[in-house]
Short mmCIF file of C-alpha atoms in Angstrom, two decimals:
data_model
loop_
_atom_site.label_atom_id
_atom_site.label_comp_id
_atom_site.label_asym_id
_atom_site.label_seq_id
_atom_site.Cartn_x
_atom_site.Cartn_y
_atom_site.Cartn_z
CA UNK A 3 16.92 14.90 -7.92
CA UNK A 4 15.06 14.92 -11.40
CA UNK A 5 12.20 12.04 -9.75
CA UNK A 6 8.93 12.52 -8.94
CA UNK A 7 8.52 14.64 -5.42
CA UNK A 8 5.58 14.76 -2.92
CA UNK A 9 5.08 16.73 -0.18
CA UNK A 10 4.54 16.29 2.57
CA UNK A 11 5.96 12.64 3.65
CA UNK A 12 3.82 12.30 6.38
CA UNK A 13 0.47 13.97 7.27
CA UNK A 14 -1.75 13.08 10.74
CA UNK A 15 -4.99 15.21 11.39
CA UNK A 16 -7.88 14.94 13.10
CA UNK A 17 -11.07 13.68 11.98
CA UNK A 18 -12.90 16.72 9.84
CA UNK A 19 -9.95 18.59 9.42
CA UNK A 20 -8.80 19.56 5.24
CA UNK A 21 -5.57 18.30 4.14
CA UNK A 22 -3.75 19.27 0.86
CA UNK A 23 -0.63 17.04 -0.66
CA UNK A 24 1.21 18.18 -3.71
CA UNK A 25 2.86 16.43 -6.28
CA UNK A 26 5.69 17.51 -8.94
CA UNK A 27 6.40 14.91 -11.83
CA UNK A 28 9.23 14.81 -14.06
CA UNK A 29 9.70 17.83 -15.72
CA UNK A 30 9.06 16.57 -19.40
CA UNK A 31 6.07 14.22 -18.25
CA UNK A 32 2.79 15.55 -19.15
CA UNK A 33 0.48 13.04 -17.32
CA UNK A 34 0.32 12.74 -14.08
CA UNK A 35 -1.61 9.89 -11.61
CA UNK A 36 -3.03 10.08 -8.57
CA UNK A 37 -3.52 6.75 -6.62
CA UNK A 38 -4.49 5.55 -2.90
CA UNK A 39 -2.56 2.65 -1.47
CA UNK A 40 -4.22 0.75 2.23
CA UNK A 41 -2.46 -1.98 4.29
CA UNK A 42 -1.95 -5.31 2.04
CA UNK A 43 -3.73 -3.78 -1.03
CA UNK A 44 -2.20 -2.40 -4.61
CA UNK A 45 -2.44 1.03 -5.70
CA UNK A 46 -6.07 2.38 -6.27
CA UNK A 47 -6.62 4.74 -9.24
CA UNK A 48 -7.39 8.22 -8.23
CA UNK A 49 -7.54 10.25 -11.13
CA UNK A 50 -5.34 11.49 -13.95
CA UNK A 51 -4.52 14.64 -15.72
CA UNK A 52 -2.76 15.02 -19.40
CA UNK A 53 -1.42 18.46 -19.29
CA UNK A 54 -3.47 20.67 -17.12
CA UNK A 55 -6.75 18.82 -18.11
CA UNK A 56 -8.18 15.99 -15.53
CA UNK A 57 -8.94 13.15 -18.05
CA UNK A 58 -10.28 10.42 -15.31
CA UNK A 59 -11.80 10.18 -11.93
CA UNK A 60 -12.47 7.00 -9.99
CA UNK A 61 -15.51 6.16 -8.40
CA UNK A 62 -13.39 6.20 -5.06
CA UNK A 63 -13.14 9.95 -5.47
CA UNK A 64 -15.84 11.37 -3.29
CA UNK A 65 -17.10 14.76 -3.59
CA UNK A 66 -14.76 15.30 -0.56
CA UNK A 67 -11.46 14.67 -3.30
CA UNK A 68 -10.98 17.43 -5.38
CA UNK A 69 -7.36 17.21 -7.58
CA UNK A 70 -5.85 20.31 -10.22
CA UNK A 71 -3.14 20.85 -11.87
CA UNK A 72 -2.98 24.15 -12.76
CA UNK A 73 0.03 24.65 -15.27
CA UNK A 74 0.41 21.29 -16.20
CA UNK A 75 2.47 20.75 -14.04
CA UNK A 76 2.70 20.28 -10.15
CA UNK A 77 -0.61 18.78 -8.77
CA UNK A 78 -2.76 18.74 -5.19
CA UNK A 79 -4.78 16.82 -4.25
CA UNK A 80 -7.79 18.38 -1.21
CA UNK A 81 -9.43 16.24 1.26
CA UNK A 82 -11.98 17.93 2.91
CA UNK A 83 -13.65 16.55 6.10
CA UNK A 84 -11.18 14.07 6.59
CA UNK A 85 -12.68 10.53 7.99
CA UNK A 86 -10.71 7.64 9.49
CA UNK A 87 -11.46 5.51 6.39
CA UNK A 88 -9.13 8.29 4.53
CA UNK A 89 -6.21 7.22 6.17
CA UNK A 90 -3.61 5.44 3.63
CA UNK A 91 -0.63 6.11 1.94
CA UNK A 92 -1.55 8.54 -1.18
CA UNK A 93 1.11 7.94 -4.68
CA UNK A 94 1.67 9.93 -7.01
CA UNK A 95 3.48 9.27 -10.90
CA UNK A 96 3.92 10.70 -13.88
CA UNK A 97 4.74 9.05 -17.22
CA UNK A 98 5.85 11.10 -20.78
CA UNK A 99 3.22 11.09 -23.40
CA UNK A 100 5.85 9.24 -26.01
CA UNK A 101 7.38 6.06 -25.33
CA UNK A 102 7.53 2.26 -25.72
CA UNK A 103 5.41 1.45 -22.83
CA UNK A 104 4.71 4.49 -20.60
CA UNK A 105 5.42 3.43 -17.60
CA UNK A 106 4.51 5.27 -14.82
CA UNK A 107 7.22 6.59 -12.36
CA UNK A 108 6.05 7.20 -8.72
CA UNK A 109 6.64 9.28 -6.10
CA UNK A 110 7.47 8.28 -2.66
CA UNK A 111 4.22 9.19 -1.37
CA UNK A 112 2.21 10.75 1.47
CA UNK A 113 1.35 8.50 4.14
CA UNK A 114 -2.18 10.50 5.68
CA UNK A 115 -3.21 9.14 9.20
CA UNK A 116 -6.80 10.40 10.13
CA UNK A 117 -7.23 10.27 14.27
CA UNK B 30 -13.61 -10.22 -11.33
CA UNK B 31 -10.17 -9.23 -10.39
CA UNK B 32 -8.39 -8.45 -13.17
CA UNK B 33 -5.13 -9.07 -11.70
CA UNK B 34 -4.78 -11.87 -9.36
CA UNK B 35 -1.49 -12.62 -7.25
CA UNK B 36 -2.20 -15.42 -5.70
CA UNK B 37 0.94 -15.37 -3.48
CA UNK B 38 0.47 -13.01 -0.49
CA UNK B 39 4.17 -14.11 0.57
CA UNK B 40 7.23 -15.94 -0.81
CA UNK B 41 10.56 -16.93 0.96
CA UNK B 42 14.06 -17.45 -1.01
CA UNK B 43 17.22 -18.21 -0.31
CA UNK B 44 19.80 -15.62 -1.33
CA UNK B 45 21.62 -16.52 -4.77
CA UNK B 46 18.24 -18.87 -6.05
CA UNK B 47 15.78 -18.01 -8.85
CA UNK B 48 12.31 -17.27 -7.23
CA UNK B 49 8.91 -17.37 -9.42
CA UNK B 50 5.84 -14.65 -8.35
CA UNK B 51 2.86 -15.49 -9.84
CA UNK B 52 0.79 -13.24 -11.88
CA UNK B 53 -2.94 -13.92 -13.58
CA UNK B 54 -4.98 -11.57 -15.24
CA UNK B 55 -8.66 -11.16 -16.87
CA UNK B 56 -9.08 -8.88 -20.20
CA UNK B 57 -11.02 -9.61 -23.19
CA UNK B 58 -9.05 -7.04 -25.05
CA UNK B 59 -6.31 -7.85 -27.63
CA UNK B 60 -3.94 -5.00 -26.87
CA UNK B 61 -2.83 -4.75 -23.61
CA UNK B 62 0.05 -4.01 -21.41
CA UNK B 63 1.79 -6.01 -18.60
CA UNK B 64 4.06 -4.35 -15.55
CA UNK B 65 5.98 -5.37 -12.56
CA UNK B 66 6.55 -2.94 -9.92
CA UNK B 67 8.78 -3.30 -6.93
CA UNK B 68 7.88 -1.65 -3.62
CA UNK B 69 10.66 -1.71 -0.96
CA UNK B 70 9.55 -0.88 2.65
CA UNK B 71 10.01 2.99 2.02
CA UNK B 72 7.15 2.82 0.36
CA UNK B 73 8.33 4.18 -3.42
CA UNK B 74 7.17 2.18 -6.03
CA UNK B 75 9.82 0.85 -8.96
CA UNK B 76 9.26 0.02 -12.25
CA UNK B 77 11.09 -3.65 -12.82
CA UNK B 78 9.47 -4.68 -16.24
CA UNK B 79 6.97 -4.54 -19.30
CA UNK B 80 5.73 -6.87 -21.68
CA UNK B 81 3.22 -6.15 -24.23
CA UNK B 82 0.55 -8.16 -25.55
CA UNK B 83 2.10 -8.51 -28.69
CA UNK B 84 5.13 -8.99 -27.82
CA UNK B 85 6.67 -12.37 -28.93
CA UNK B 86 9.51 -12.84 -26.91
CA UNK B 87 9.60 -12.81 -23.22
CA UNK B 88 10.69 -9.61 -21.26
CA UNK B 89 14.35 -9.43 -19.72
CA UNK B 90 15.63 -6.61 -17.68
CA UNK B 91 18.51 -7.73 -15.96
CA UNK B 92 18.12 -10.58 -13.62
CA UNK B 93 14.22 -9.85 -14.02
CA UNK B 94 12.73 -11.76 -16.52
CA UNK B 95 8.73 -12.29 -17.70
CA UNK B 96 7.50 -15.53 -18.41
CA UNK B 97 4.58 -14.72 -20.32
CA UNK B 98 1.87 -17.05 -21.42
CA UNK B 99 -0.82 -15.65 -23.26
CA UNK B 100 -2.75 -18.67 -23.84
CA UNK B 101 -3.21 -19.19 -19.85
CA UNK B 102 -3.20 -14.87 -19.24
CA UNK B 103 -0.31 -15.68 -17.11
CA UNK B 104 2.81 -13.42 -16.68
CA UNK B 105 4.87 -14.54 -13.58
CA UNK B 106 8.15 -12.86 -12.99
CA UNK B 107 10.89 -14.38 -12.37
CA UNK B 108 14.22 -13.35 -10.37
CA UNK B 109 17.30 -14.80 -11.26
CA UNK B 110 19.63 -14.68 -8.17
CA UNK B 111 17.83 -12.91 -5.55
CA UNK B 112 20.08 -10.49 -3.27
CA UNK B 113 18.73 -9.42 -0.04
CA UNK B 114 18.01 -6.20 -1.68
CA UNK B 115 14.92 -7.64 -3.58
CA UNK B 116 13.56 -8.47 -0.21
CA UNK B 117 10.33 -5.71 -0.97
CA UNK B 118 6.41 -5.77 -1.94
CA UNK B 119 5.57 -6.97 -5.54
CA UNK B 120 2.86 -5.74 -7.92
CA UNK B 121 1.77 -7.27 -11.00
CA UNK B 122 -0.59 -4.33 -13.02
CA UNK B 123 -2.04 -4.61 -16.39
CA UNK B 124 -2.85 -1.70 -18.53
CA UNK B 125 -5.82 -2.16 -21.35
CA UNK B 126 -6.33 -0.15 -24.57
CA UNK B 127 -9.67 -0.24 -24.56
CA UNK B 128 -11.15 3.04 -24.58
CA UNK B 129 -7.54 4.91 -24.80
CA UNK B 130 -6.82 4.78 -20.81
CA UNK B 131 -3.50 4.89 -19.65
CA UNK B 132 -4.76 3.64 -15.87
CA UNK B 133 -3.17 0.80 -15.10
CA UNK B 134 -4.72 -1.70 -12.36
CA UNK B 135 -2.35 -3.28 -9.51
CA UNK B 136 -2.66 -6.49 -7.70
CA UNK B 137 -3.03 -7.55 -4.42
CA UNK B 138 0.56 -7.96 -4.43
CA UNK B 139 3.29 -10.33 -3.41
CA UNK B 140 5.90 -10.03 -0.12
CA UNK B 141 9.17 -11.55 -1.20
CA UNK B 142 11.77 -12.24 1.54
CA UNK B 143 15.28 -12.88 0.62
CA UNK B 144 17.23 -15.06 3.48
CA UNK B 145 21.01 -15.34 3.54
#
């Protein structure tokens, strides 16, 4: 399967608790998109890396949020102190520097439940 | 101001018909970039379509098509014989070129339901 991956599918914790999710694009994609999805909304920007460099943070991302990409290429992204307000489905996608329109391919994301 | 607005939170076709989503948007740039995504219940989100600001013909992919008016910042998509298979979440997203970003922003999104 040469698509975008994340890991894991499904995450529930308990309020306070860390959580990690990682993220590998396309091989030959060098940006990569972080966004947060809630119940009857669209995708939320995140942040976004070009290589191994983190280009853009939202304003959603509280000091709690913290996203790398080491190599360039697979991602996390850290939660720390997990609230119930975290709790939403978390996308990832990756697009190739070159091309027409670069779209962005997406995962099939994490789906985080805070208790 | 919303820069995308979908002002359809849900839309019912029968299977075989041609079904319209509607899709606004607000920029006050010149270059800019127009998507559909589809988003079936597993959650994955598929690219259906692009059309770029200047771009002079409408988009077609298939039995997507993007009726683009740039006068009115309108770009609705339209499905040409739905199949129960479309029956899925749909976003409209615009992508500016002001200041270089690649971040697109999403709608509020559309629920299509395809009946046989």
């Amino acid at each position: 399967d040469t698509g975008v991956s994340q890991d894991p599918r499904h995450k529930i914790t308990k309020r306070g608790q860390n959580v990690t999710f990682r993220c590998d694009p396309i091989s030959e994609h060098n940006r990569l998109y972080w966004y947060r999805q809630t119940l009857g909304q669209g995708p939320e920007f995140l942040t976004y890396f070009q290589n191994e460099a983190q280009l853009e943070k939202s304003r959603l991302l509280s000091d709690r949020f913290s996203a790398e990409r080491p190599k360039g290429s697979f991602s996390t992204l850290e939660i720390q102190r997990t609230e119930q307000g975290d709790s939403a489905m978390y996308l990832c996608a990756s697009s190739p520097q070159t091309g027409h329109h670069n779209e962005q391919f997406f995962g099939p994301g994490t789906r985080l439940t805070v208790l | 101001a919303q820069k995308i607005t979908q002002t359809q939170p849900g839309m019912f076709v029968q299977e075989k018909e041609a079904v319209t989503l509607d899709c606004t948007y607000d920029t006050s740039d010149q270059s800019y970039g127009l998507f559909w995504y589809k988003q079936p219940s597993s959650g994955e989100m598929i690219f259906l379509i692009y059309q770029g600001s200047y771009d002079e013909q409408n988009a077609t992919e298939g039995r997507y098509s993007l009726n683009f008016q740039k006068a009115r910042k309108s770009a609705n998509l339209v499905i040409s014989a739905s199949q129960l298979g479309d029956s899925a979440m749909y976003f409209c997203a615009m992508r500016e070129a002001s200041g270089g970003s690649y971040i697109p922003t999403f709608g509020r999104g559309t629920s299509l339901i395809v009946h046989p």
